[in-house]
PDB file of C-alpha atoms in Angstrom:
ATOM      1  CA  UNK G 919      73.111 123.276  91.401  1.00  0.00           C
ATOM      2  CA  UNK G 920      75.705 120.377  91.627  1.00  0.00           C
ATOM      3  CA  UNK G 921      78.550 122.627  89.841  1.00  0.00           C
ATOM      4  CA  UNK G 922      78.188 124.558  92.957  1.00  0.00           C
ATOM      5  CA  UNK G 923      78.727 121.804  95.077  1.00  0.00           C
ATOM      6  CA  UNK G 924      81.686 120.396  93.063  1.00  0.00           C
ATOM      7  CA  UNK G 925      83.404 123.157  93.378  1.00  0.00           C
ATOM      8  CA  UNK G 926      83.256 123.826  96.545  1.00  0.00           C
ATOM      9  CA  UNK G 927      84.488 120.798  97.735  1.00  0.00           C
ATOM     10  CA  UNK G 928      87.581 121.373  95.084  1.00  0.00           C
ATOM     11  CA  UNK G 929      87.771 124.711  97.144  1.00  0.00           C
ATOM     12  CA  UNK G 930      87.913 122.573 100.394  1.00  0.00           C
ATOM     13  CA  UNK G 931      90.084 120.261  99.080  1.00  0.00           C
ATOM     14  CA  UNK G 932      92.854 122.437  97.878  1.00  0.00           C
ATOM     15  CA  UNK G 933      92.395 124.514 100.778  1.00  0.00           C
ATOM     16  CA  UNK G 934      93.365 121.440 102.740  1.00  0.00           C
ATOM     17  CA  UNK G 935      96.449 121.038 100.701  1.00  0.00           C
ATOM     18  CA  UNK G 936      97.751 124.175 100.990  1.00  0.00           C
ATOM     19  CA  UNK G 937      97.369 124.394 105.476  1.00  0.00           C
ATOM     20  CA  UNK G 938      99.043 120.726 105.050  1.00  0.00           C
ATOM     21  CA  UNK G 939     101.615 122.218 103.362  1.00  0.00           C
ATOM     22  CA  UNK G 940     101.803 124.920 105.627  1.00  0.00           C
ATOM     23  CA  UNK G 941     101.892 122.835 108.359  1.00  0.00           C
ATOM     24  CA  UNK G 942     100.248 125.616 110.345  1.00  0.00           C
ATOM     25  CA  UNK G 943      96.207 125.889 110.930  1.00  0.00           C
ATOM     26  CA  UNK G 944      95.215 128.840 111.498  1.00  0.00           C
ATOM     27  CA  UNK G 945      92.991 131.955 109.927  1.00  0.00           C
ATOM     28  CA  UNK G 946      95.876 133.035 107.845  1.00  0.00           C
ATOM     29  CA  UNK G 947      97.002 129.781 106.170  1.00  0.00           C
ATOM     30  CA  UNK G 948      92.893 129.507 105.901  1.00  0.00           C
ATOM     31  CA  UNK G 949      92.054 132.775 103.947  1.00  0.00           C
ATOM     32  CA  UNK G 950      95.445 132.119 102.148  1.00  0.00           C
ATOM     33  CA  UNK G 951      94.592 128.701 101.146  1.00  0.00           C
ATOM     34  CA  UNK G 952      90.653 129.576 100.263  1.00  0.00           C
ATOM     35  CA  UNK G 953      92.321 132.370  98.017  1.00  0.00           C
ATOM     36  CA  UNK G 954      94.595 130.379  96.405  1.00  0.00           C
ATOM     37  CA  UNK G 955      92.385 127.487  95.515  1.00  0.00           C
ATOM     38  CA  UNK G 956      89.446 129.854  94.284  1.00  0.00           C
ATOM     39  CA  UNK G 957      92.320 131.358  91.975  1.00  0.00           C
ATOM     40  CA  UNK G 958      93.566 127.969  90.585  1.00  0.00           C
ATOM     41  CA  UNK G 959      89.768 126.649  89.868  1.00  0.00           C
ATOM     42  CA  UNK G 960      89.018 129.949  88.004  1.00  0.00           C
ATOM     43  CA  UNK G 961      92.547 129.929  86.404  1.00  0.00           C
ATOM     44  CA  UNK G 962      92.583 126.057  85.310  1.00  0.00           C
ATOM     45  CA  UNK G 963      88.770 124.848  85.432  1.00  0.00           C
ATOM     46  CA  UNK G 964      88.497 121.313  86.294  1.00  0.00           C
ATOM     47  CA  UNK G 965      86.244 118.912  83.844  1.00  0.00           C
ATOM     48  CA  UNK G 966      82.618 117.792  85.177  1.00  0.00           C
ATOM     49  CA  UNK G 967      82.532 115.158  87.167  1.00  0.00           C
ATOM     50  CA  UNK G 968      79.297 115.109  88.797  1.00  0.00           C
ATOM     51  CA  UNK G 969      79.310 113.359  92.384  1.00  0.00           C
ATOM     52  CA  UNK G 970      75.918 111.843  92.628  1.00  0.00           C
ATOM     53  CA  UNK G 971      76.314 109.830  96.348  1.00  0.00           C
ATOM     54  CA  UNK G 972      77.477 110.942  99.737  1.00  0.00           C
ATOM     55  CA  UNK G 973      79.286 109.875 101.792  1.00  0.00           C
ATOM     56  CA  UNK G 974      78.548 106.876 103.742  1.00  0.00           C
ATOM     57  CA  UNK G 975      81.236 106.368 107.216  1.00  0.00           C
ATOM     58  CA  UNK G 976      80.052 102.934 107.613  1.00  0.00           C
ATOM     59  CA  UNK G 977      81.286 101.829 103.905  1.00  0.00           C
ATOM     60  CA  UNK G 978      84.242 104.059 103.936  1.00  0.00           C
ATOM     61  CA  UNK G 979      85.692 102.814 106.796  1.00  0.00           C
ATOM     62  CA  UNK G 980      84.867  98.897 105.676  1.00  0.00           C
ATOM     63  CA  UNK G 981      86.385 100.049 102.243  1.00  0.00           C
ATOM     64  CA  UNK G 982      89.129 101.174 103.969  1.00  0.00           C
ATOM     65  CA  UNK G 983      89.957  98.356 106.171  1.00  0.00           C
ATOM     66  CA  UNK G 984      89.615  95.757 103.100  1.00  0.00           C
ATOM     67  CA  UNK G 985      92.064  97.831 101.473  1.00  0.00           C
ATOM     68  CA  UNK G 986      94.585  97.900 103.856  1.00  0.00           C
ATOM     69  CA  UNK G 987      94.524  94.151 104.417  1.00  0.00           C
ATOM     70  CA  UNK G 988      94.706  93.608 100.836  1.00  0.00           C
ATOM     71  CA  UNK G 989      97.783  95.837 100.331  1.00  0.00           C
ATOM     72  CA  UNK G 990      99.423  94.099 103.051  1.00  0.00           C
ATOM     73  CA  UNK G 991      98.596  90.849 101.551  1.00  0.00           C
ATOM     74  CA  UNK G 992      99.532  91.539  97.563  1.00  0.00           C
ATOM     75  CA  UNK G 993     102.393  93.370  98.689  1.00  0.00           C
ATOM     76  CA  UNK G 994     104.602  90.563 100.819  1.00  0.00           C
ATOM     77  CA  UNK G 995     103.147  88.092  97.957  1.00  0.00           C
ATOM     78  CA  UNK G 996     104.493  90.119  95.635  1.00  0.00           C
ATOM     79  CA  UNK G 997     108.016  90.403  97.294  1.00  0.00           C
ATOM     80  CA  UNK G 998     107.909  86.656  97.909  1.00  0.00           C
ATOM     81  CA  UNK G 999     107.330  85.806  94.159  1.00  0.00           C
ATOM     82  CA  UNK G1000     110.270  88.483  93.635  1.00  0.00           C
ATOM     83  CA  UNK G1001     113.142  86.856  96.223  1.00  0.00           C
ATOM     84  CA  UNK G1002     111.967  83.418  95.784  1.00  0.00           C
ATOM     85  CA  UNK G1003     110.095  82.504  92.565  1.00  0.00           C
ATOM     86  CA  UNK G1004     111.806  79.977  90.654  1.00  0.00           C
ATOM     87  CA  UNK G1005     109.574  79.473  87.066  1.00  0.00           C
ATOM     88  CA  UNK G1006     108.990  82.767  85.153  1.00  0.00           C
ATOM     89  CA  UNK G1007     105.421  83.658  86.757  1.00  0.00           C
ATOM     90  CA  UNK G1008     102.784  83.742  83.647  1.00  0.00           C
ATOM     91  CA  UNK G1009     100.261  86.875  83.759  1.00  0.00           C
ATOM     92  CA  UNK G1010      96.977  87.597  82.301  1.00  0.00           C
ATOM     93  CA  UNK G1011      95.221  90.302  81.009  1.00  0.00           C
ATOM     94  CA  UNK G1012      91.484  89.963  81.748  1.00  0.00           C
ATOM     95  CA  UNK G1013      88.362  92.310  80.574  1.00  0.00           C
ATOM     96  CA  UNK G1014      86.360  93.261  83.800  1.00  0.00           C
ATOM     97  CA  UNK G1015      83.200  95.149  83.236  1.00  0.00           C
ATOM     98  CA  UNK G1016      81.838  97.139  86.130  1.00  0.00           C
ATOM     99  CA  UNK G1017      78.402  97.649  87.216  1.00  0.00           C
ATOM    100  CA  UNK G1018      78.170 101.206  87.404  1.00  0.00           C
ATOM    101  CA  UNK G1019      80.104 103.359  84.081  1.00  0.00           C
ATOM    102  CA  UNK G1020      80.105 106.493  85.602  1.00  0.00           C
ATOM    103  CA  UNK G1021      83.202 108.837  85.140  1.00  0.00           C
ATOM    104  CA  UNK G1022      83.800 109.120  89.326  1.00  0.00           C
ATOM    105  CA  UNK G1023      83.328 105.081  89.774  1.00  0.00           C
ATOM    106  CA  UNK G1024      85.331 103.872  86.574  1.00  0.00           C
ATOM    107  CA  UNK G1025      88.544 106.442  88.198  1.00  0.00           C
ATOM    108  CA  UNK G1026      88.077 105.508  91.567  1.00  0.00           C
ATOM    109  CA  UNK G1027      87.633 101.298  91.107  1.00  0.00           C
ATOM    110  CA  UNK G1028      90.890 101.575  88.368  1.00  0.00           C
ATOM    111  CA  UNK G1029      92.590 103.695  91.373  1.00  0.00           C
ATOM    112  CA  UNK G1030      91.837 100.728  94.085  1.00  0.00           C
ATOM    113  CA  UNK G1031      92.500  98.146  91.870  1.00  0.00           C
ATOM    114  CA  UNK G1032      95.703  99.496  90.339  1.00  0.00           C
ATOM    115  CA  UNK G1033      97.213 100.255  93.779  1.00  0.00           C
ATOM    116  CA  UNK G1034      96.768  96.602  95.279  1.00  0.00           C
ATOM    117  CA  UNK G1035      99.958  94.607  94.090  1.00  0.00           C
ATOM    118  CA  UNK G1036      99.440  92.444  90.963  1.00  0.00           C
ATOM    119  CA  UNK G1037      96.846  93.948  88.713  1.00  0.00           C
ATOM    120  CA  UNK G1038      97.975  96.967  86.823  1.00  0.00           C
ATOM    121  CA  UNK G1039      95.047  98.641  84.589  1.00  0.00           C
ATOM    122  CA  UNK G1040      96.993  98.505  80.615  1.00  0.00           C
ATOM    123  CA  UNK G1041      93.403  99.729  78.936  1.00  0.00           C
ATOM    124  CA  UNK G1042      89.610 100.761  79.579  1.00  0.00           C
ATOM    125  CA  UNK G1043      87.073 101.406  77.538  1.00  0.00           C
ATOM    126  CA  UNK G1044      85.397 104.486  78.837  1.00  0.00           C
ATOM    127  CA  UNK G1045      81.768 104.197  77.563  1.00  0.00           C
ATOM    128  CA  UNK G1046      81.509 100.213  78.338  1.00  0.00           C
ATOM    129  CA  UNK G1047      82.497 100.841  81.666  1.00  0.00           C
ATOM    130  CA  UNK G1048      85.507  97.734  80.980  1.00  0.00           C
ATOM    131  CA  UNK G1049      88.829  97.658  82.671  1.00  0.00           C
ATOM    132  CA  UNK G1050      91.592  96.166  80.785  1.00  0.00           C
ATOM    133  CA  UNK G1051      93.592  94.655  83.809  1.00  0.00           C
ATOM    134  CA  UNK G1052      96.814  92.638  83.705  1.00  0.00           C
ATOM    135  CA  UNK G1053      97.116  89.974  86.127  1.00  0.00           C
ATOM    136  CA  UNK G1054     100.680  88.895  87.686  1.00  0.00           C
ATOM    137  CA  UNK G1055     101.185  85.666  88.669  1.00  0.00           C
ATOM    138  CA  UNK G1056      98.055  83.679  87.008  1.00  0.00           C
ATOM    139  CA  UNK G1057      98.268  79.898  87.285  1.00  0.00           C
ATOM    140  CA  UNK G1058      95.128  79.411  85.691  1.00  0.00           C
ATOM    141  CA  UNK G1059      91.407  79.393  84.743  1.00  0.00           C
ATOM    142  CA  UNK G1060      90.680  79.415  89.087  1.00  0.00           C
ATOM    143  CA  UNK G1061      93.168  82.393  89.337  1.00  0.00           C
ATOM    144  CA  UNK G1062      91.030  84.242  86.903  1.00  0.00           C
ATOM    145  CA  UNK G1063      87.667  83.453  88.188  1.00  0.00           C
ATOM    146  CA  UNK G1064      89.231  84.678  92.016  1.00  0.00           C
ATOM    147  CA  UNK G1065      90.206  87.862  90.625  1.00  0.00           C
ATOM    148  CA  UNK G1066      86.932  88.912  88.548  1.00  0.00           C
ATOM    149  CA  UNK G1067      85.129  88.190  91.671  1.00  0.00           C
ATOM    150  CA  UNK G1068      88.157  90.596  93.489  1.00  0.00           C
ATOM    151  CA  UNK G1069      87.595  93.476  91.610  1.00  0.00           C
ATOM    152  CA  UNK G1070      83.955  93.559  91.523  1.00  0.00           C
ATOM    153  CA  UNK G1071      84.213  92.929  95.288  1.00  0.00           C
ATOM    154  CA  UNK G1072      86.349  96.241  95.078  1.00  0.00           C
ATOM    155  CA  UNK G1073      83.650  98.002  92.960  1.00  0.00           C
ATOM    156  CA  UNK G1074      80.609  97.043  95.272  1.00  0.00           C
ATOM    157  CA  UNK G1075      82.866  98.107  98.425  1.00  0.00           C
ATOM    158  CA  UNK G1076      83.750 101.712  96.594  1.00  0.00           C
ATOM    159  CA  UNK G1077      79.800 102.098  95.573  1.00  0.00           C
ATOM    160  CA  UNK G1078      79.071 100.995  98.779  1.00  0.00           C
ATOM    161  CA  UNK G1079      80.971 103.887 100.601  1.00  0.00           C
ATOM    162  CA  UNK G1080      80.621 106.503  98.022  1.00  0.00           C
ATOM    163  CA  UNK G1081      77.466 105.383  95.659  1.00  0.00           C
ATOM    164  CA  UNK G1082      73.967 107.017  95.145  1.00  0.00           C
ATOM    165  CA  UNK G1083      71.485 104.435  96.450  1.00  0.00           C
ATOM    166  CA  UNK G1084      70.567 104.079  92.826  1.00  0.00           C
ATOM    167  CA  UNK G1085      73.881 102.702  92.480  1.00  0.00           C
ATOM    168  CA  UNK G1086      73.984 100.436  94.830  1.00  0.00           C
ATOM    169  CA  UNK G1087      71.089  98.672  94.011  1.00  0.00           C
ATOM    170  CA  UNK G1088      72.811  98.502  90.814  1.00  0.00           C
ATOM    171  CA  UNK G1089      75.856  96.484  92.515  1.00  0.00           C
ATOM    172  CA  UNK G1090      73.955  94.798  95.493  1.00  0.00           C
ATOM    173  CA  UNK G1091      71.727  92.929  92.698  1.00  0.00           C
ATOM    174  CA  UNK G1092      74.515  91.208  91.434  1.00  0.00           C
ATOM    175  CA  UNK G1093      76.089  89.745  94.017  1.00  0.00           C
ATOM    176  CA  UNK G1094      75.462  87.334  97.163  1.00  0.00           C
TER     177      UNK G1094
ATOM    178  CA  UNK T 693     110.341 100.720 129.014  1.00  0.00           C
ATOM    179  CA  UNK T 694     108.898 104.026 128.696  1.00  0.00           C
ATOM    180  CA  UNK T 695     106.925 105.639 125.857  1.00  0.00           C
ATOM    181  CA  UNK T 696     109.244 106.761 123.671  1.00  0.00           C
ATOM    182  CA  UNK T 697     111.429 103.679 123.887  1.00  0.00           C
ATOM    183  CA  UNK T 698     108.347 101.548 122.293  1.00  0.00           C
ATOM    184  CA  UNK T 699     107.801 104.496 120.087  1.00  0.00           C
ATOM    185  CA  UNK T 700     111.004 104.165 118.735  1.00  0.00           C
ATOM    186  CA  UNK T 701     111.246 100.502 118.591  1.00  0.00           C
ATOM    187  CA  UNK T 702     107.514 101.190 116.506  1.00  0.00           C
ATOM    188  CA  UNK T 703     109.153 103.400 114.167  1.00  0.00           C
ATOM    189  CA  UNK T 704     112.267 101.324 113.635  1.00  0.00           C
ATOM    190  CA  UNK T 705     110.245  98.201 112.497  1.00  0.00           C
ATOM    191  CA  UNK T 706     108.228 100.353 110.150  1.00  0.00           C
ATOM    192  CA  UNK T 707     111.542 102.049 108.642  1.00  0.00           C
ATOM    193  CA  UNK T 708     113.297  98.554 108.283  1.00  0.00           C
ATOM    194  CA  UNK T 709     109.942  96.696 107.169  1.00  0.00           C
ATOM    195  CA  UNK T 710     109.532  99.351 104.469  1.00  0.00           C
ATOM    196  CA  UNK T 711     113.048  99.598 103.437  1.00  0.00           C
ATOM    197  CA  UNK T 712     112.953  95.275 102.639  1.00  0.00           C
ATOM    198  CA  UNK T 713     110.028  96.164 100.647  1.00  0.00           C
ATOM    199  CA  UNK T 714     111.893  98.260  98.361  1.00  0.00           C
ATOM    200  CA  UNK T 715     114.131  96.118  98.363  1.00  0.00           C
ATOM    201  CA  UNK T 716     112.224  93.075  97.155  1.00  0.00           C
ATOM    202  CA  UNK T 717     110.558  95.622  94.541  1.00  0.00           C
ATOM    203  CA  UNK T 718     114.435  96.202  93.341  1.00  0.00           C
ATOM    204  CA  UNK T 719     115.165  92.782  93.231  1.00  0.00           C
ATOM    205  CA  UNK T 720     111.714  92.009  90.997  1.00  0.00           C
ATOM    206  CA  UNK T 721     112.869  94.353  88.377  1.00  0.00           C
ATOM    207  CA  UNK T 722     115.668  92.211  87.849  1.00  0.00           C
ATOM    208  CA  UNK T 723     114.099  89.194  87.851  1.00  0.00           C
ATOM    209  CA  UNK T 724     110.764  89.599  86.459  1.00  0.00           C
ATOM    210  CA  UNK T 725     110.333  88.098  82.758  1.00  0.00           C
ATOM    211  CA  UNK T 726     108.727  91.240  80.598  1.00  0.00           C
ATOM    212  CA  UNK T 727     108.076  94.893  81.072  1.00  0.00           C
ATOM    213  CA  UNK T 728     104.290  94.361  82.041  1.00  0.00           C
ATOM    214  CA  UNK T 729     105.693  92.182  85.131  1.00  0.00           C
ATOM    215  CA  UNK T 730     108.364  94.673  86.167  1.00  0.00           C
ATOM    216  CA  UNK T 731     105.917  97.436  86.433  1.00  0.00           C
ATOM    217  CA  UNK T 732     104.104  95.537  88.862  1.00  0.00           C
ATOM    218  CA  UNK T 733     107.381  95.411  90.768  1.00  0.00           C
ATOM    219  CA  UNK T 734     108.130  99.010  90.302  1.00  0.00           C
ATOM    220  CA  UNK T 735     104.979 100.373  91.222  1.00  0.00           C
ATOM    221  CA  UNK T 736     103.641  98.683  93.893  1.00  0.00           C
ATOM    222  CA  UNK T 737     105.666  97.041  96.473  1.00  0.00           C
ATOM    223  CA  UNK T 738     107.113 100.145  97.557  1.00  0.00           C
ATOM    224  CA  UNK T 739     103.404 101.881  97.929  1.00  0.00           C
ATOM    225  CA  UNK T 740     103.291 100.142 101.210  1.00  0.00           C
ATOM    226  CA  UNK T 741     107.499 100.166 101.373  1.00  0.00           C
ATOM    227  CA  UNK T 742     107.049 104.163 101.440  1.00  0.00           C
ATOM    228  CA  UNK T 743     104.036 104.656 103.616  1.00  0.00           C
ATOM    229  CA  UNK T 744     105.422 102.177 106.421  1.00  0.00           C
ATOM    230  CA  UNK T 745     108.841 104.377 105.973  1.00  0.00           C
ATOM    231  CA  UNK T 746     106.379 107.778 105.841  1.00  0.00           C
ATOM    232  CA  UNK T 747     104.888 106.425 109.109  1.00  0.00           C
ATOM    233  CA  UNK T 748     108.503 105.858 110.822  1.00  0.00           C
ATOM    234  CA  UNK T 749     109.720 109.253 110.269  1.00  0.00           C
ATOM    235  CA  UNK T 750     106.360 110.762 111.551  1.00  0.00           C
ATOM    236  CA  UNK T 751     106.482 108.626 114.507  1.00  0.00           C
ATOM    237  CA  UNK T 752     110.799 110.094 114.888  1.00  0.00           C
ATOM    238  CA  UNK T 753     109.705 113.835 113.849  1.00  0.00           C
ATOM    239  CA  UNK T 754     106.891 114.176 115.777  1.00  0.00           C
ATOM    240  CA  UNK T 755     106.388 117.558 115.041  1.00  0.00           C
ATOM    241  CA  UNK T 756     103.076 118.991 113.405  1.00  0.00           C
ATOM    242  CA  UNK T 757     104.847 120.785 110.183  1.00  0.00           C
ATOM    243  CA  UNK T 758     106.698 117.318 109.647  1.00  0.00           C
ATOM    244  CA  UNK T 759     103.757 115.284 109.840  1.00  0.00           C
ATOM    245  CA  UNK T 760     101.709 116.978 107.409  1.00  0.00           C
ATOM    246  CA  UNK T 761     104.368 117.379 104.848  1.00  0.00           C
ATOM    247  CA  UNK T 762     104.258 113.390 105.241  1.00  0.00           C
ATOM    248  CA  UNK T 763     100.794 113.002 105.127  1.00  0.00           C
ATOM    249  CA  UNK T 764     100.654 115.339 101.659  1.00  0.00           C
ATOM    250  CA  UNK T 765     103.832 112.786 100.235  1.00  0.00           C
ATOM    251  CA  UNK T 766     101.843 109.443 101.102  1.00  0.00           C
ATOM    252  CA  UNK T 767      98.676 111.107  99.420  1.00  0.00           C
ATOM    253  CA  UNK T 768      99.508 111.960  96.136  1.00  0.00           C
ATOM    254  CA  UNK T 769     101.927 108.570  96.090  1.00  0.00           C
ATOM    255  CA  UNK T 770      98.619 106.662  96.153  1.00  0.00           C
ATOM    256  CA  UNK T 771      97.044 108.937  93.489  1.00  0.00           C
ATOM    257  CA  UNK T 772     100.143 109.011  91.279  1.00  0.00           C
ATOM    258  CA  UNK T 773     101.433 105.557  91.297  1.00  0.00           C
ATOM    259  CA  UNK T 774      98.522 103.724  89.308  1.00  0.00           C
ATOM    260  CA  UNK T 775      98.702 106.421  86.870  1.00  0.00           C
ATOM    261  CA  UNK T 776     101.918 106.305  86.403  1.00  0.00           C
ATOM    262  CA  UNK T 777     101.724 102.655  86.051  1.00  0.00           C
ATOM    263  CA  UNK T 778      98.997 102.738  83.464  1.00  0.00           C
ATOM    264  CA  UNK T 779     100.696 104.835  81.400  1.00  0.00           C
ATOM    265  CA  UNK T 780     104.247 103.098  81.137  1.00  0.00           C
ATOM    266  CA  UNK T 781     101.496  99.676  80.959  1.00  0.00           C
ATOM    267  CA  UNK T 782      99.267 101.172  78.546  1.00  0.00           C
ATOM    268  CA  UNK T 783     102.314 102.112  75.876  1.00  0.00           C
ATOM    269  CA  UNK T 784     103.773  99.246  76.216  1.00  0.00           C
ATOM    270  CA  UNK T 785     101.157  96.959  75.104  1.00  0.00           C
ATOM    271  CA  UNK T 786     100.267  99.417  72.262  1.00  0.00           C
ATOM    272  CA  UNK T 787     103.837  99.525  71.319  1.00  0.00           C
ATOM    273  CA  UNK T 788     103.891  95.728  71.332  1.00  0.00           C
ATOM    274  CA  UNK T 789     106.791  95.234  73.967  1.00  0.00           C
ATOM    275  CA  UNK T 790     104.189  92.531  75.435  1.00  0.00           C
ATOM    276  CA  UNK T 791     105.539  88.787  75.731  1.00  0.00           C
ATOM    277  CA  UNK T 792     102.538  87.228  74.343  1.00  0.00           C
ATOM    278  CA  UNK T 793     103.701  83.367  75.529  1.00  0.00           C
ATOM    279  CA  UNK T 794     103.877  84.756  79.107  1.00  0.00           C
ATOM    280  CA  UNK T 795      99.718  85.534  78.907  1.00  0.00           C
ATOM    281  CA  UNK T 796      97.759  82.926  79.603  1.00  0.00           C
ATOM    282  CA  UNK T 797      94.786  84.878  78.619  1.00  0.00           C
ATOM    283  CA  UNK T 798      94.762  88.398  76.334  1.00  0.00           C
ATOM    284  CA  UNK T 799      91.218  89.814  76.347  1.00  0.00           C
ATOM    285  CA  UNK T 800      92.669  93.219  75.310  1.00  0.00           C
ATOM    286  CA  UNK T 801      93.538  91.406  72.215  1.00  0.00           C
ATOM    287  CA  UNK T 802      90.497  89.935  71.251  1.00  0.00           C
ATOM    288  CA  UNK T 803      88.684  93.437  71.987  1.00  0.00           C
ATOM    289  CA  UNK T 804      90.727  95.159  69.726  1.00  0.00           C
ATOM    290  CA  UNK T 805      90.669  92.565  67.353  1.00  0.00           C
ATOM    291  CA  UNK T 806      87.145  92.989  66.712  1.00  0.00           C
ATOM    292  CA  UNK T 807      87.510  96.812  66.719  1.00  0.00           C
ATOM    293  CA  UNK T 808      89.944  96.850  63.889  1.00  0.00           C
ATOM    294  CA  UNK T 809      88.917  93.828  61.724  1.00  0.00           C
ATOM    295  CA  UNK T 810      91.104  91.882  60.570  1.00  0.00           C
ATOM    296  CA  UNK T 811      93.708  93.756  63.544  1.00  0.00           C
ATOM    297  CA  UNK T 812      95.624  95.253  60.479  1.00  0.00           C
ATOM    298  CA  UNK T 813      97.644  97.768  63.564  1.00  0.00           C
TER     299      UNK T 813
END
């Protein structure tokens, strides 16, 4: 049953939480942890979201990477634009429609792209599967073209590390 | 130079290179044009600013409880921040607080537009 599953790795998870908070690993912070997590999930039931994939180490870790370069990146471009920009820098806010609209990829792909410098999600539209995203810093119609192609570079990467296989033949189709 | 000298020199270039990140995110707040802009100034710069700091004073503490009390803060900063940011971002474009002449494109706008009609909001 994939409740099952979901919750135990909302078990694990706030188990986790609670020894890093601890600071301490061992069988006490464990039971206490397993306790206190199995109370909160009956107390305050989370909402369905179904996990269809698994976990792939190979596309994590290339998600990862990519993601650390581009937060590097966005971030000292960012500061630049902020110490040394000299016109008011124009912005955009662009419609980007993913591949995949499920609940899990729609959060995790508004996540990555929200926490790279410059786009900031303002809208989506939940059963389209469209991020609203505004753009900082758009010169024009080349900028916009570069960042669709960013973010569904960030969805095939996420898919990639976290997807179903159905999914990622979903995302592999459409790009190169 | 032994360990801990290059261990602090590590630490000190991730504490200074994260506090002129929060700096420049300061200094974007005062310069950027509209609301939409200064959240991107508020929000993300100092994602990295905090984690590099985060990483300096795990590298100076060094001990276990330290370190995962660090690890917990730089966590939920990366869940937090876009949400936080989408909310302020969301409002304010529903409220209207949006320079218009500073988009080059608004495909919000033309969404909604056909949602509502004639955009009677």
């Amino acid at each position: 049953m994939a409740g099952a599953r979901d919750r135990l790795v909302a078990v694990a998870a706030l188990t986790v939480v609670w020894m890093l908070l601890w600071g301490v690993f061992s069988w006490l912070t464990l039971a206490g942890g397993l306790l206190v997590s199995v109370l909160v999930l009956a107390v305050f039931p989370l909402p369905p979201v179904t996990f269809a994939g698994r976990l792939r180490p190979v596309g994590l870790l290339r998600f990862a990477v990519r993601f650390v370069v581009d937060l590097w990146v966005a971030s000292f471009q960012l500061a630049w634009t902020a110490l040394a920009g000299r016109r008011a820098p124009r912005s955009a806010v662009l419609a980007v429609r993913l591949a995949v609209r499920s609940d899990l990829n729609l959060t995790m792909c508004a996540e990555a792209v929200s926490l790279v410098p410059g786009s900031l999600i303002v809208d989506l539209d939940r059963a389209a599967g469209v991020l609203y995203v505004h753009v900082f810093d758009v010169a024009g119609p080349a900028d916009i073209a570069r960042f669709r192609r960013e973010v569904r570079g960030i969805e095939r990467r996420i898919v990639e590390a976290v997807g179903s296989d159905a999914e990622i033949a979903v995302v592999g189709g459409g790009e190169g | 130079m032994g360990v801990t000298a290059v261990l602090d020199a590590v630490a000190g270039l991730c504490l200074l290179g994260g506090a002129l990140l929060s700096l420049a995110a300061g200094v974007g707040l005062l310069r950027f044009p509209d609301l939409l802009s200064r959240m991107h100034a508020a929000t993300k710069p100092q994602v990295l600013g905090l984690l590099l700091i985060l990483s300096g004073a795990a590298i100076r503490l060094g001990t276990v409880v330290d370190i995962t009390t660090l690890v917990l803060v730089g966590v939920f900063q990366l869940i937090t921040a876009p949400v936080a940011a989408h909310m302020v971002g969301r409002a304010a474009y529903r409220a209207g607080l949006v320079r218009r002449e500073l988009l080059l494109v608004d495909e919000l706008a033309a969404a909604r537009g056909r949602e509502h009609g004639s955009g009677g909001e």
